[in-house]
Amino acid sequence: MSQELVYRLMAELDALRLIDPHTHIDPRSPSATTLSDILGYHYYTELAHSTGLSRGQIEDPQLSPKERAERFLLHLDPINNTAQYAWLLEMARELFDFHAPRIDRFNWEALYDAAQARFDRPHWETEVLDASGLDAVFLTNDFDDPLTGFDTNRYVPCLRTDDLVFHLNRRTVRERLDRASGIDVHDVKTLRSALGELFQHFVKHGAKACAISLPPDFAPVAMRAGDINTVVRDIYGGSYDDLPHESSRQLSYFVFWTLAEFCAEFALPFDLMIGVHRNVYPQGVHQGRDLYDSRVSLYQYRELFNAFPQVRFPISVLASVTNQELVSYAWIFPNVIAHGHWWYSNTPSIIRRDLVARLEAIPRTKQIGYYSDMYKLEFALPKFRMFKRILAASLADEFVIARGWSEEDAVELGRQVLRGNVETVFGV
Amino acid sequence: MSQELVYRLMAELDALRLIDPHTHIDPRSPSATTLSDILGYHYYTELAHSTGLSRGQIEDPQLSPKERAERFLLHLDPINNTAQYAWLLEMARELFDFHAPRIDRFNWEALYDAAQARFDRPHWETEVLDASGLDAVFLTNDFDDPLTGFDTNRYVPCLRTDDLVFHLNRRTVRERLDRASGIDVHDVKTLRSALGELFQHFVKHGAKACAISLPPDFAPVAMRAGDINTVVRDIYGGSYDDLPHESSRQLSYFVFWTLAEFCAEFALPFDLMIGVHRNVYPQGVHQGRDLYDSRVSLYQYRELFNAFPQVRFPISVLASVTNQELVSYAWIFPNVIAHGHWWYSNTPSIIRRDLVARLEAIPRTKQIGYYSDMYKLEFALPKFRMFKRILAASLADEFVIARGWSEEDAVELGRQVLRGNVETVFGV
Amino acid sequence: MSQELVYRLMAELDALRLIDPHTHIDPRSPSATTLSDILGYHYYTELAHSTGLSRGQIEDPQLSPKERAERFLLHLDPINNTAQYAWLLEMARELFDFHAPRIDRFNWEALYDAAQARFDRPHWETEVLDASGLDAVFLTNDFDDPLTGFDTNRYVPCLRTDDLVFHLNRRTVRERLDRASGIDVHDVKTLRSALGELFQHFVKHGAKACAISLPPDFAPVAMRAGDINTVVRDIYGGSYDDLPHESSRQLSYFVFWTLAEFCAEFALPFDLMIGVHRNVYPQGVHQGRDLYDSRVSLYQYRELFNAFPQVRFPISVLASVTNQELVSYAWIFPNVIAHGHWWYSNTPSIIRRDLVARLEAIPRTKQIGYYSDMYKLEFALPKFRMFKRILAASLADEFVIARGWSEEDAVELGRQVLRGNVETVFGV
């Protein structure tokens, strides 16, 4: 039967050891210390806020971790239909040995305590990595992260560049750049040198990617240094927090383009996460304020893809409508790679639709199945499981049944998108 | 077996008593008087026109109801694949006891007569409500509707505001507003007062919502009264039917924003039906002229959602591509609620896709499953049945099978989106 | 069982004789002469290029056909997951009697030789047409094609007009037009006459359609001859290869509109293939450089659809997101017809989604199921088979099972969209 087939494929996929190519893990505190760390993930705080908890209740600094956890755990009923809730239940079952079919006022404390008992184990970090089948996870490092004090083979550095591209008008960002690069930036030439120093530093510490998230109206073009020099001198001369819009845009394009040049020079893939508008809902909870306008096209990046044939661009799109363009651009451009299922597109029915369209039209070497985007290691297991189940079902339906593939071949395709391509694309 | 499961869930959902939260029912003539009333629904006239019947044939005022019905019933073959035709067959079977697998020249008259026999019954209106499981239906009332002469518990008033927002440049609309409000409007202040009078009137008569349909290029922002005063004085001074585009836009935004303010003051939800272009096909049949440009974003409404946290916004989107944004905005904004499956997105495969994306990511308290949008009560049964079957299948696949939910829990989720949330969102 | 049902429906559909309403067949060399002709199809060259073969390797003029084929056949592993690869395997199995489950270095030569043995048969062209169930195929003819030397009943001419609408600023195109029309074009009047001559010529030789592909930002409106006369005189006066953008746009709209007028006059359907940007990736292989921006709307064509009620517009959309608009516009406008699944939307999961949305909402007389878009006859079989399997599954699920249709009725619907509507829409 087909369901048995899916189970068999899932079992094979679930036995793989993986590398998670995009997370927000803090390598100095990678796993949760209390269940409040888990429930403080914006996927839960924003849903709690959306269903009636106030920001004050959610972010109350007076609460102990247990009180904060209680507050969330007793407010799960309005969201128990969501995929996010399903992650929590699966995490509780698989990692904390908590098997109730739902969390309620009678059992929330048992869950809290069961979780705490795990978190308090001396080797919990390694336990949870093992239970999740993870060999390594990629980080998201600020450009001025010293990258010391952790094992960069397990926690792979990745240079995150949003601040550089979008917030160089802020004095604090400029000061951080001067400090991190050791260069007194004051014009285009020194700005370029400072950016180069960051790449030197990151690559020396084992960084495997440069990454950035981009708003839907971003349409980068090459800027001439001469054109941008006045803007750079202006922001470095004055105390500009309010650069004119057009200058700000030009500066963003210039810094972005320069980053792509360094990606070429240092042979780093440039992860583009396309489509987010920041702070659409300023009254929202921390990290629960960003949304999007789904009217965006990869056509906006054609000049970039043409200008940097030697740079690999793993691309995530925020809205599912952009997935077909991602499929087509990855089919045509050698340097475009489909990368995971991001944020608002990281729910089962959207993943299924987007994944099948990729599997049937993008070369198998040019798609990376999934990353967790997690802040705490405990989320890898439920998030990857969700994806692997969908992958198993897709391989069963579209390859074993529809095309007559052997199960071995189907699993091999699954292995490649889950693990093999992470290795080849990022060189790990 | 899974099909058995779907049948069991469907049976439970189909036994629920419902409230239809958006219709175009005329409470003084809620059910059909002849089959011509049914076939005159634009869903049929426009398909007949699209497949070759001329406007003259369709709208010929000389025809008797039976002649008109005959004309449509003998022109069904080209559209017998459509969901719209399936509604007609199900209505015929369930309400008129007509069981032929298709309608043709041999049986059309039997159908006509069978329907007529029902329509002529003394309590047909109540019969059809009962057969359809409806406790109440929301109306779509012109702003100058006296709201008298019907039971507002069964037929719940709803203030429709398209004319006010988009057609205040028309003298007839201004005169209707003066008459309905009892105020001699001539500037921003009196305009605001007049709008307030409408809310007074509607709320006094049990209105439960304010509603409007909006074109895809509508992007409302707060207007300052001072900026808009000249425009208002201009249209009230002259006989302006041709307001300059920019002034017209500003006036629309101002009236719209003022309506939102009154929704806050009177605690009325503000139904936004987003994305329709009116009169795209002027040669089309009555109500069969509107289409859309699917390039629209809820991002256009960010200022509104932020400005009115106390107003609930049940939102319908015309194009399915906007559904993912609706899911994400309802996930983040406490005041955004997903509302039904509107018009061109009200066909089975689109509903299925949009519904599953909602069920897996929007809090269960923030989604209203379905409304019929009907003009005659007879359509509630086939339209809601279509939706309930899709809901039953989605609950079976995504919750009972994929997540191991009990059937009771799945039905309870179905009940909440079908009925419970109509009560809590609209306060009925 | 449902799978048995699908097989039965597929068997019926696969037994139909078809007319392929859009191809790029060269009627003077319709079938392949070597396997290199097959593998030179841009669907393979662009994937080879995307996965690492250089343009030099792909387009090397020194290679013999067998050497070129070898190069591709040994580079299939990275793309063996794609639908394109599945076409190749099915073609090999069904046309060349080659039954290996994959192509590799051990069997590529056997495949090459098996194919060659077929290509060398004296009546291979007729054999492959028969094996594919094709009675006729539509061509894509340059406007100056003499249309002689082939059987126009089997190879139906179709006037392709991209050059006229978009490249009249090129001297070579203008010279070709003068030559083909026998008219010395120098102003709007003579331009119009020349276009009319083309229609005369094509209709005389049995043309059944006028066709064009259009970029996403094309939004045609009627131009007044007076407004456009200066532009026409300018390009015919000078040697303009660099017409100002606005003039170029106006000229495009004028020529396009004039073509629509001649379609009305000569009763030719006007195939619109909407949404492609040409040369997005200039470094790509031949025919592998075009992509798209999915932000396009049929709303851009509203003036056209209104202005030409007597012209049938079979419409293909490049991005699946536009499919819902196509469904809605075909539902409302009598002259809009949904036409096939084009290029980047011609993969199984996209076809399935788009097809079901059409079958449930567009009148059955107004949708043409499929065309192959092929350059060599050998592709009709695997491409139509792919579509017919999806059609069979859709008919089974959505009509036989969900609506209780008889299998005969379901097959009849399939026959109509596959064959019947090609006959009625194009008058063949």
Tab-separated table of C-alpha atoms in Angstrom, chain B residues 43 46-47 49-51 77-84 86 102 277 280-283 288 290-295 318-321 343-345 347-350 353, chain C residues 216 295-297 299-300 302 305-306 321 324-325 328-335 353 356-367 398-399 401 403 405 409 413:
chain	number	residue	atom	x	y	z
B	43	TYR	CA	-23.191	32.732	-12.098
B	46	GLU	CA	-22.576	35.081	-17.412
B	47	LEU	CA	-21.679	31.507	-18.319
B	49	HIS	CA	-23.320	34.623	-22.263
B	50	SER	CA	-19.753	33.368	-22.343
B	51	THR	CA	-20.875	30.339	-24.320
B	77	ASP	CA	-24.545	21.475	-21.996
B	78	PRO	CA	-21.556	23.760	-22.578
B	79	ILE	CA	-21.237	24.398	-18.850
B	80	ASN	CA	-22.171	21.056	-17.338
B	81	ASN	CA	-18.582	20.561	-16.224
B	82	THR	CA	-18.644	23.601	-13.957
B	83	ALA	CA	-19.046	23.817	-10.206
B	84	GLN	CA	-21.911	26.208	-10.856
B	86	ALA	CA	-23.119	21.080	-9.895
B	102	ARG	CA	-28.333	15.876	-16.054
B	277	HIS	CA	-12.264	45.712	-10.669
B	280	VAL	CA	-14.050	45.308	-16.916
B	281	TYR	CA	-16.412	43.865	-19.529
B	282	PRO	CA	-19.066	46.536	-20.096
B	283	GLN	CA	-20.822	44.455	-22.772
B	288	GLY	CA	-21.299	39.620	-15.078
B	290	ASP	CA	-16.489	42.472	-13.012
B	291	LEU	CA	-13.062	40.883	-12.991
B	292	TYR	CA	-9.748	41.536	-11.347
B	293	ASP	CA	-6.063	42.122	-11.463
B	294	SER	CA	-4.495	39.618	-9.094
B	295	ARG	CA	-1.587	41.951	-8.341
B	318	LEU	CA	-10.724	37.607	-4.724
B	319	ALA	CA	-7.626	35.924	-6.123
B	320	SER	CA	-6.213	32.794	-4.570
B	321	VAL	CA	-2.680	34.141	-4.868
B	343	TRP	CA	-16.489	34.638	-5.997
B	344	TYR	CA	-13.770	33.613	-8.455
B	345	SER	CA	-12.023	31.738	-5.642
B	347	THR	CA	-14.581	26.755	-6.762
B	348	PRO	CA	-13.562	23.422	-5.263
B	349	SER	CA	-9.869	23.154	-6.085
B	350	ILE	CA	-9.195	26.743	-5.083
B	353	ARG	CA	-5.871	24.799	-1.484
C	216	PRO	CA	4.645	40.723	-19.054
C	295	ARG	CA	3.661	39.942	-12.194
C	296	VAL	CA	1.328	40.241	-15.146
C	297	SER	CA	-2.455	40.476	-15.416
C	299	TYR	CA	-6.498	43.051	-16.942
C	300	GLN	CA	-3.881	44.552	-19.278
C	302	ARG	CA	-9.323	44.241	-21.215
C	305	PHE	CA	-11.063	41.721	-25.411
C	306	ASN	CA	-13.761	44.386	-25.450
C	321	VAL	CA	-0.207	32.358	-10.902
C	324	GLN	CA	-6.727	31.758	-12.099
C	325	GLU	CA	-7.157	34.995	-14.023
C	328	SER	CA	-12.014	33.887	-14.666
C	329	TYR	CA	-11.557	35.823	-17.908
C	330	ALA	CA	-12.550	32.754	-19.960
C	331	TRP	CA	-15.569	32.334	-17.697
C	332	ILE	CA	-16.690	35.928	-18.382
C	333	PHE	CA	-15.446	36.926	-21.839
C	334	PRO	CA	-16.990	34.903	-24.707
C	335	ASN	CA	-13.849	35.412	-26.800
C	353	ARG	CA	-3.304	22.400	-10.470
C	356	VAL	CA	-8.410	21.184	-12.399
C	357	ALA	CA	-9.114	24.878	-11.863
C	358	ARG	CA	-10.066	25.124	-15.538
C	359	LEU	CA	-12.197	22.010	-15.652
C	360	GLU	CA	-14.314	23.133	-12.724
C	361	ALA	CA	-15.007	26.711	-13.838
C	362	ILE	CA	-14.467	27.352	-17.558
C	363	PRO	CA	-17.225	26.213	-19.908
C	364	ARG	CA	-16.146	22.915	-21.480
C	365	THR	CA	-16.344	24.440	-24.946
C	366	LYS	CA	-13.761	27.082	-24.109
C	367	GLN	CA	-10.653	25.219	-23.101
C	398	GLU	CA	-13.084	15.402	-9.784
C	399	PHE	CA	-15.826	14.036	-12.029
C	401	ILE	CA	-15.591	10.039	-7.999
C	403	ARG	CA	-19.504	14.129	-8.833
C	405	TRP	CA	-20.198	11.080	-13.511
C	409	ASP	CA	-19.206	11.235	-19.753
C	413	LEU	CA	-15.185	15.751	-21.569
